[in-house]
Tab-separated table of C-alpha atoms in Angstrom:
chain	number	residue	atom	x	y	z
Z	1	MET	CA	15.280	-10.781	9.043
Z	2	ASN	CA	16.109	-12.125	12.570
Z	3	HIS	CA	19.786	-11.194	12.930
Z	4	SER	CA	20.483	-13.751	15.709
Z	5	ILE	CA	19.216	-16.586	13.508
Z	6	SER	CA	21.220	-15.220	10.588
Z	7	SER	CA	24.410	-15.127	12.722
Z	8	ILE	CA	23.920	-18.707	13.884
Z	9	ALA	CA	23.411	-19.818	10.303
Z	10	LEU	CA	26.739	-18.269	9.335
Z	11	LEU	CA	28.536	-19.887	12.247
Z	12	CYS	CA	27.011	-23.260	11.396
Z	13	GLY	CA	28.339	-22.937	7.887
Z	14	SER	CA	31.847	-22.423	9.281
Z	15	GLY	CA	31.684	-25.540	11.474
Z	16	LEU	CA	31.228	-23.668	14.800
Z	17	LEU	CA	28.493	-24.048	17.401
Z	18	LEU	CA	28.116	-27.700	16.407
Z	19	ALA	CA	26.068	-28.546	19.447
Z	20	ALA	CA	23.558	-25.856	18.564
Z	21	CYS	CA	23.578	-26.673	14.864
Z	22	GLY	CA	23.624	-30.462	14.798
Z	23	GLY	CA	20.418	-31.027	16.729
Z	24	SER	CA	18.768	-34.297	17.656
Z	25	ASP	CA	15.694	-36.204	16.602
Z	26	ASN	CA	13.763	-34.405	19.358
Z	27	ASP	CA	14.634	-30.881	18.159
Z	28	THR	CA	11.883	-28.760	16.580
Z	29	PRO	CA	12.793	-27.989	12.948
Z	30	PRO	CA	13.707	-24.328	12.454
Z	31	THR	CA	11.137	-22.073	10.797
Z	32	PRO	CA	12.216	-21.531	7.177
Z	33	THR	CA	13.160	-18.018	6.148
Z	34	PRO	CA	10.431	-16.509	3.920
Z	35	ASN	CA	11.217	-16.293	0.213
Z	36	THR	CA	11.986	-12.635	-0.485
Z	37	ALA	CA	12.774	-10.370	-3.425
Z	38	LYS	CA	14.247	-6.907	-3.918
Z	39	VAL	CA	11.638	-4.359	-5.012
Z	40	SER	CA	11.939	-0.752	-6.211
Z	41	PHE	CA	9.235	1.898	-6.603
Z	42	ALA	CA	9.254	4.932	-8.908
Z	43	VAL	CA	6.701	7.589	-9.916
Z	44	SER	CA	5.737	8.994	-13.316
Z	45	ASP	CA	2.851	11.027	-14.682
Z	46	ALA	CA	0.665	11.915	-17.592
Z	47	PRO	CA	0.602	15.740	-17.502
Z	48	VAL	CA	-2.274	18.051	-16.654
Z	49	ASP	CA	-2.926	21.068	-18.863
Z	50	SER	CA	-3.896	23.478	-16.042
Z	51	ALA	CA	-0.642	23.477	-14.044
Z	52	GLU	CA	2.969	24.543	-14.470
Z	53	LYS	CA	4.210	22.517	-11.484
Z	54	VAL	CA	2.731	19.736	-9.369
Z	55	VAL	CA	5.076	19.300	-6.399
Z	56	VAL	CA	4.401	16.361	-4.072
Z	57	ALA	CA	6.306	15.236	-0.958
Z	58	PHE	CA	6.110	11.444	-0.605
Z	59	ASP	CA	7.082	10.206	2.858
Z	60	LYS	CA	5.943	6.570	3.219
Z	61	ILE	CA	4.821	3.539	1.266
Z	62	GLU	CA	2.470	1.309	3.242
Z	63	LEU	CA	1.849	-2.282	2.158
Z	64	VAL	CA	-1.115	-4.419	3.202
Z	65	ARG	CA	-0.982	-8.218	3.169
Z	66	ALA	CA	-3.607	-10.621	4.476
Z	67	GLY	CA	-2.826	-12.055	7.897
Z	68	GLN	CA	0.098	-9.718	8.573
Z	69	ASP	CA	0.710	-6.338	10.121
Z	70	ASN	CA	0.962	-3.513	7.608
Z	71	ILE	CA	4.499	-2.803	6.385
Z	72	LEU	CA	5.705	0.817	6.462
Z	73	LEU	CA	8.591	1.714	4.147
Z	74	GLU	CA	10.151	5.093	4.817
Z	75	VAL	CA	10.866	7.376	1.852
Z	76	SER	CA	13.781	9.798	2.166
Z	77	GLY	CA	15.217	12.640	0.123
Z	78	PRO	CA	18.715	13.039	-1.349
Z	79	ASN	CA	19.834	15.303	1.509
Z	80	GLY	CA	18.479	13.229	4.356
Z	81	GLU	CA	14.937	14.640	4.355
Z	82	ASP	CA	12.247	12.316	5.694
Z	83	TYR	CA	10.332	12.690	2.414
Z	84	ARG	CA	11.062	12.784	-1.313
Z	85	GLN	CA	9.801	15.980	-2.925
Z	86	LEU	CA	9.223	15.861	-6.685
Z	87	ASP	CA	7.635	17.977	-9.388
Z	88	LEU	CA	5.623	15.288	-11.177
Z	89	LEU	CA	5.517	17.334	-14.380
Z	90	GLU	CA	9.242	16.662	-14.797
Z	91	TYR	CA	8.585	12.915	-15.195
Z	92	GLN	CA	6.218	12.456	-18.111
Z	93	GLY	CA	5.666	9.677	-20.607
Z	94	SER	CA	8.309	6.985	-20.086
Z	95	ASP	CA	10.366	9.092	-17.646
Z	96	SER	CA	10.170	8.261	-13.947
Z	97	ALA	CA	11.762	9.155	-10.609
Z	98	LEU	CA	12.873	6.506	-8.124
Z	99	ILE	CA	11.494	7.080	-4.619
Z	100	LEU	CA	12.467	3.780	-2.940
Z	101	SER	CA	14.972	1.150	-4.036
Z	102	ASP	CA	15.937	-2.388	-2.985
Z	103	ALA	CA	13.214	-2.914	-0.410
Z	104	GLU	CA	13.279	-6.575	0.639
Z	105	LEU	CA	9.733	-7.948	0.564
Z	106	GLU	CA	8.249	-11.393	0.962
Z	107	VAL	CA	7.106	-12.992	-2.264
Z	108	GLY	CA	3.336	-13.040	-2.692
Z	109	THR	CA	0.263	-10.883	-3.207
Z	110	TYR	CA	-0.135	-7.530	-1.479
Z	111	SER	CA	-3.761	-6.429	-1.368
Z	112	GLN	CA	-3.012	-2.731	-1.158
Z	113	LEU	CA	-0.230	-0.235	-1.743
Z	114	ILE	CA	-0.920	2.979	0.143
Z	115	LEU	CA	1.183	5.991	-0.819
Z	116	HIS	CA	1.537	8.588	1.955
Z	117	VAL	CA	1.853	12.282	1.061
Z	118	ASP	CA	3.182	14.965	3.410
Z	119	ASP	CA	0.941	17.967	2.828
Z	120	THR	CA	1.396	19.551	6.269
Z	121	SER	CA	3.189	22.545	4.758
Z	122	ALA	CA	2.482	24.652	1.686
Z	123	GLU	CA	6.188	24.341	0.883
Z	124	LEU	CA	6.081	20.549	0.756
Z	125	SER	CA	3.147	19.803	-1.568
Z	126	TYR	CA	1.724	22.456	-3.880
Z	127	VAL	CA	0.629	23.356	-7.412
Z	128	ILE	CA	1.720	26.336	-9.467
Z	129	ASP	CA	-0.935	27.422	-11.954
Z	130	GLU	CA	-1.908	30.665	-13.668
Z	131	THR	CA	-2.917	32.183	-10.292
Z	132	GLY	CA	0.375	31.392	-8.553
Z	133	GLN	CA	1.248	28.830	-5.874
Z	134	VAL	CA	-1.766	26.919	-4.521
Z	135	GLU	CA	-1.712	24.344	-1.725
Z	136	LEU	CA	-2.076	20.669	-2.635
Z	137	LYS	CA	-3.917	18.342	-0.270
Z	138	GLN	CA	-4.439	14.608	-0.232
Z	139	PRO	CA	-7.777	14.407	1.631
Z	140	SER	CA	-6.886	11.334	3.699
Z	141	ASP	CA	-3.077	11.944	3.638
Z	142	LYS	CA	-2.673	8.736	1.650
Z	143	LEU	CA	-3.418	7.262	-1.773
Z	144	ARG	CA	-4.813	3.716	-1.850
Z	145	LEU	CA	-3.695	2.194	-5.145
Z	146	GLY	CA	-4.828	-1.439	-5.051
Z	147	SER	CA	-2.999	-4.742	-5.235
Z	148	PHE	CA	0.279	-5.918	-6.749
Z	149	GLU	CA	2.310	-9.126	-6.894
Z	150	VAL	CA	5.908	-9.735	-5.827
Z	151	ASP	CA	7.580	-12.801	-7.336
Z	152	SER	CA	11.042	-14.302	-7.032
Z	153	THR	CA	12.348	-13.413	-10.505
Z	154	GLY	CA	15.174	-11.124	-9.414
Z	155	VAL	CA	14.839	-7.400	-8.723
Z	156	GLN	CA	11.345	-6.126	-9.501
Z	157	ARG	CA	10.575	-2.545	-10.455
Z	158	PHE	CA	7.168	-0.952	-10.079
Z	159	THR	CA	6.024	2.463	-11.268
Z	160	ILE	CA	3.256	4.480	-9.665
Z	161	GLU	CA	1.700	6.243	-12.644
Z	162	PHE	CA	-0.228	9.486	-12.066
Z	163	ASP	CA	-2.738	10.542	-14.693
Z	164	LEU	CA	-2.851	14.075	-13.315
Z	165	ARG	CA	-5.636	15.069	-15.662
Z	166	ARG	CA	-7.905	12.746	-13.637
Z	167	SER	CA	-6.248	12.651	-10.213
Z	168	LEU	CA	-5.560	16.388	-9.732
Z	169	VAL	CA	-8.842	18.146	-8.958
Z	170	GLU	CA	-9.277	21.850	-8.269
Z	171	ASN	CA	-11.322	22.588	-5.188
Z	172	LYS	CA	-14.643	24.323	-5.903
Z	173	ASN	CA	-13.543	27.576	-4.316
Z	174	GLY	CA	-10.293	27.589	-6.277
Z	175	GLN	CA	-8.215	27.851	-3.097
Z	176	ARG	CA	-6.493	24.483	-3.327
Z	177	TYR	CA	-6.038	21.286	-5.331
Z	178	ASN	CA	-6.867	17.780	-4.159
Z	179	LEU	CA	-4.810	14.744	-5.182
Z	180	LYS	CA	-7.111	11.728	-5.520
Z	181	PRO	CA	-6.386	8.030	-6.100
Z	182	HIS	CA	-8.662	8.057	-9.169
Z	183	GLY	CA	-6.282	8.032	-12.125
Z	184	VAL	CA	-3.306	6.715	-10.127
Z	185	SER	CA	-2.166	3.117	-10.656
Z	186	ILE	CA	0.741	0.826	-9.825
Z	187	VAL	CA	2.262	-1.203	-12.666
Z	188	ASN	CA	5.014	-3.786	-12.951
Z	189	ASN	CA	7.685	-2.460	-15.318
Z	190	ALA	CA	8.171	-5.951	-16.779
Z	191	THR	CA	4.596	-6.018	-18.107
Z	192	VAL	CA	4.131	-2.483	-19.420
Z	193	ALA	CA	4.521	-0.760	-22.759
Z	194	SER	CA	4.592	2.764	-24.167
Z	195	LEU	CA	2.610	4.414	-26.948
Z	196	SER	CA	3.433	7.628	-28.772
Z	197	GLY	CA	2.933	9.323	-32.095
Z	198	GLU	CA	2.474	12.434	-34.149
Z	199	VAL	CA	-0.739	14.339	-34.857
Z	200	ASP	CA	-1.127	16.316	-38.081
Z	201	ILE	CA	-1.749	19.976	-37.170
Z	202	ASN	CA	-4.475	20.141	-39.824
Z	203	LEU	CA	-6.567	18.188	-37.319
Z	204	PHE	CA	-6.208	20.912	-34.674
Z	205	ASN	CA	-8.813	23.150	-36.311
Z	206	ALA	CA	-10.824	20.501	-38.115
Z	207	GLY	CA	-14.577	21.066	-38.239
Z	208	GLU	CA	-15.678	23.501	-35.549
Z	209	CYS	CA	-12.543	23.177	-33.411
Z	210	ALA	CA	-10.460	26.230	-32.510
Z	211	ALA	CA	-6.874	26.076	-33.728
Z	212	ASP	CA	-4.210	24.930	-31.258
Z	213	SER	CA	-6.682	24.481	-28.395
Z	214	GLY	CA	-7.985	21.390	-26.668
Z	215	ASN	CA	-6.011	18.787	-28.625
Z	216	PHE	CA	-5.916	15.487	-26.720
Z	217	VAL	CA	-5.473	11.787	-27.368
Z	218	TYR	CA	-7.589	9.331	-25.349
Z	219	LEU	CA	-6.689	5.713	-24.649
Z	220	TYR	CA	-9.475	3.137	-24.136
Z	221	PRO	CA	-9.152	-0.539	-23.151
Z	222	GLY	CA	-10.195	-3.025	-25.834
Z	223	HIS	CA	-10.788	-3.355	-29.570
Z	224	ASP	CA	-13.929	-3.130	-31.729
Z	225	LEU	CA	-15.454	-0.419	-29.548
Z	226	ASP	CA	-18.523	1.573	-30.550
Z	227	PRO	CA	-17.217	5.133	-31.140
Z	228	THR	CA	-20.516	6.604	-29.926
Z	229	LEU	CA	-19.892	5.087	-26.479
Z	230	LEU	CA	-16.406	6.533	-25.901
Z	231	THR	CA	-16.582	9.023	-23.026
Z	232	ASP	CA	-14.386	11.819	-21.772
Z	233	ASN	CA	-12.738	11.555	-18.351
Z	234	LEU	CA	-15.013	10.992	-15.359
Z	235	ASP	CA	-14.872	9.622	-11.831
Z	236	PRO	CA	-17.718	7.106	-11.429
Z	237	ASP	CA	-17.684	7.634	-7.646
Z	238	VAL	CA	-18.650	11.306	-7.887
Z	239	ASN	CA	-20.046	11.800	-11.411
Z	240	GLN	CA	-23.564	13.251	-11.348
Z	241	ASN	CA	-24.269	13.405	-15.077
Z	242	ALA	CA	-26.101	10.766	-17.081
Z	243	VAL	CA	-23.702	8.433	-18.910
Z	244	PRO	CA	-24.776	6.375	-21.957
Z	245	GLU	CA	-25.470	2.714	-21.240
Z	246	GLY	CA	-22.423	0.633	-22.124
Z	247	ALA	CA	-20.129	3.681	-22.034
Z	248	VAL	CA	-16.363	3.072	-22.256
Z	249	VAL	CA	-14.316	5.309	-19.931
Z	250	PRO	CA	-10.733	6.168	-20.968
Z	251	TYR	CA	-7.821	4.465	-19.265
Z	252	ASN	CA	-5.699	7.570	-19.796
Z	253	SER	CA	-5.477	10.768	-21.829
Z	254	ALA	CA	-2.596	12.934	-23.006
Z	255	GLU	CA	-2.328	16.441	-24.373
Z	256	VAL	CA	-0.859	16.869	-27.843
Z	257	GLU	CA	2.217	19.079	-27.581
Z	258	TYR	CA	2.784	21.296	-30.595
Z	259	GLU	CA	6.116	20.865	-32.352
Z	260	ALA	CA	7.677	23.163	-34.944
Z	261	GLY	CA	6.503	22.085	-38.381
Z	262	ASN	CA	3.289	20.335	-39.316
Z	263	PHE	CA	2.629	18.049	-36.376
Z	264	GLY	CA	2.241	17.715	-32.627
Z	265	LYS	CA	3.309	14.841	-30.399
Z	266	TYR	CA	1.649	12.771	-27.698
Z	267	ALA	CA	2.977	9.998	-25.462
Z	268	PHE	CA	1.758	7.430	-22.928
Z	269	GLY	CA	4.218	5.584	-20.714
Z	270	PHE	CA	3.847	2.661	-18.311
Z	271	ILE	CA	0.665	1.262	-19.886
Z	272	PRO	CA	-0.174	-2.399	-19.103
Z	273	ALA	CA	0.286	-4.543	-22.214
Z	274	GLY	CA	-2.925	-5.411	-24.075
Z	275	ASP	CA	-5.421	-4.286	-26.689
Z	276	TYR	CA	-6.441	-0.616	-26.789
Z	277	THR	CA	-8.290	1.914	-28.893
Z	278	VAL	CA	-6.679	5.325	-29.241
Z	279	ALA	CA	-8.709	8.365	-30.332
Z	280	PHE	CA	-7.937	12.034	-31.044
Z	281	SER	CA	-10.145	14.978	-30.121
Z	282	CYS	CA	-9.579	18.631	-31.023
Z	283	SER	CA	-12.309	19.790	-28.612
Z	284	ALA	CA	-11.334	18.321	-25.239
Z	285	GLU	CA	-9.848	21.326	-23.463
Z	286	ASN	CA	-12.640	21.571	-20.874
Z	287	ASP	CA	-12.754	17.928	-19.848
Z	288	ASP	CA	-13.821	17.853	-16.184
Z	289	PRO	CA	-11.901	14.959	-14.544
Z	290	GLU	CA	-14.857	14.099	-12.293
Z	291	GLN	CA	-17.961	14.720	-14.390
Z	292	TYR	CA	-19.091	13.314	-17.746
Z	293	ASP	CA	-19.134	16.275	-20.152
Z	294	GLY	CA	-20.451	14.581	-23.299
Z	295	LEU	CA	-17.424	15.632	-25.361
Z	296	ILE	CA	-17.172	14.310	-28.905
Z	297	ILE	CA	-14.449	11.652	-29.139
Z	298	PRO	CA	-13.049	11.057	-31.683
Z	299	ASN	CA	-13.254	14.506	-33.221
Z	300	PRO	CA	-13.014	14.605	-36.201
Z	301	ALA	CA	-14.787	11.270	-36.511
Z	302	PRO	CA	-12.236	9.185	-38.498
Z	303	GLN	CA	-9.417	9.759	-36.004
Z	304	LEU	CA	-9.505	6.447	-34.161
Z	305	HIS	CA	-7.095	3.494	-34.261
Z	306	GLN	CA	-6.758	0.068	-32.690
Z	307	VAL	CA	-3.379	-0.826	-31.195
Z	308	THR	CA	-1.917	-3.847	-29.435
Z	309	LEU	CA	0.768	-3.044	-26.878
Z	310	SER	CA	3.371	-5.690	-26.019
Z	311	ASN	CA	5.517	-6.010	-22.901
Z	312	GLN	CA	8.428	-3.541	-22.785
Z	313	THR	CA	7.762	-2.417	-26.351
Z	314	ASP	CA	7.457	1.138	-27.708
Z	315	THR	CA	4.546	1.363	-30.156
Z	316	VAL	CA	3.989	4.279	-32.548
Z	317	GLN	CA	0.562	5.326	-33.814
Z	318	ASP	CA	0.220	8.555	-35.796
Z	319	PHE	CA	-2.913	10.565	-36.584
Z	320	ASN	CA	-2.889	11.855	-40.144
Z	321	ALA	CA	-5.367	14.272	-41.678
Z	322	VAL	CA	-7.500	12.845	-44.442
Z	323	VAL	CA	-6.521	14.549	-47.686
Z	324	ALA	CA	-9.446	15.233	-50.023
Z	325	GLN	CA	-9.006	13.792	-53.494
């Protein structure tokens, strides 16, 4: 906002500077102030099974809008750091961490949100896995996440959702991890839903599956899908394996966490409202996030359901073992 114009506007309202405020028929009308809204950004994730910690230092949010210079919003930490460092694995399902609040933005469409990551130090961004602490790199130092819309309906809250099972990729030599934009999305909290449920542990070792290993739930967009065309995770930009014609790639996937008793639990948070198909697999432990592996989903075959997710609604869908009669 132009502070000199703002100050004059306040003085005009108090009856001062009448000569400057009254104007004449020959005066050029003042340029109207753009319609703006307060916007907040948070991050959340769907966990990855290969890591104990995924620590990321976010330092800027860059916004792209047609016909304007890019907008850079600085992200800061609680103690004055010029970044916000978070372990994404602490914010799963419907949990999230705020990284920027009350940014005043013009109403309209932004063609790109670019999330900047500070990976200049191994102490800023890193992964802890079974081998110890491994450096985390964002190959271009930024994550391009696509478009979003700002409207004038009060404070708007957006969540940047990381599906780490797809976006966190181990380098071929095992010396580092790369954080990719594939599997990362920005969603408006007013138009998202959550999905969770229980999975009968009798499904964990159904058929040829090994007990308590590789139990995942996959979420696919749409209803009335052909189960033979449901794929495991893949990145179409780098996948080198043949994919069936008409294949349906998952929107997200989540590991089933074992609970004491006779069931495990899964959860998806910040999912855009709409129609989905949710499927369980007991054999998805080795799902390569980049390559099509030909995993069987659902496995066992009957474990597939259709769900409709509504705005700001928590939906429950359980997976129950079929009991022989």
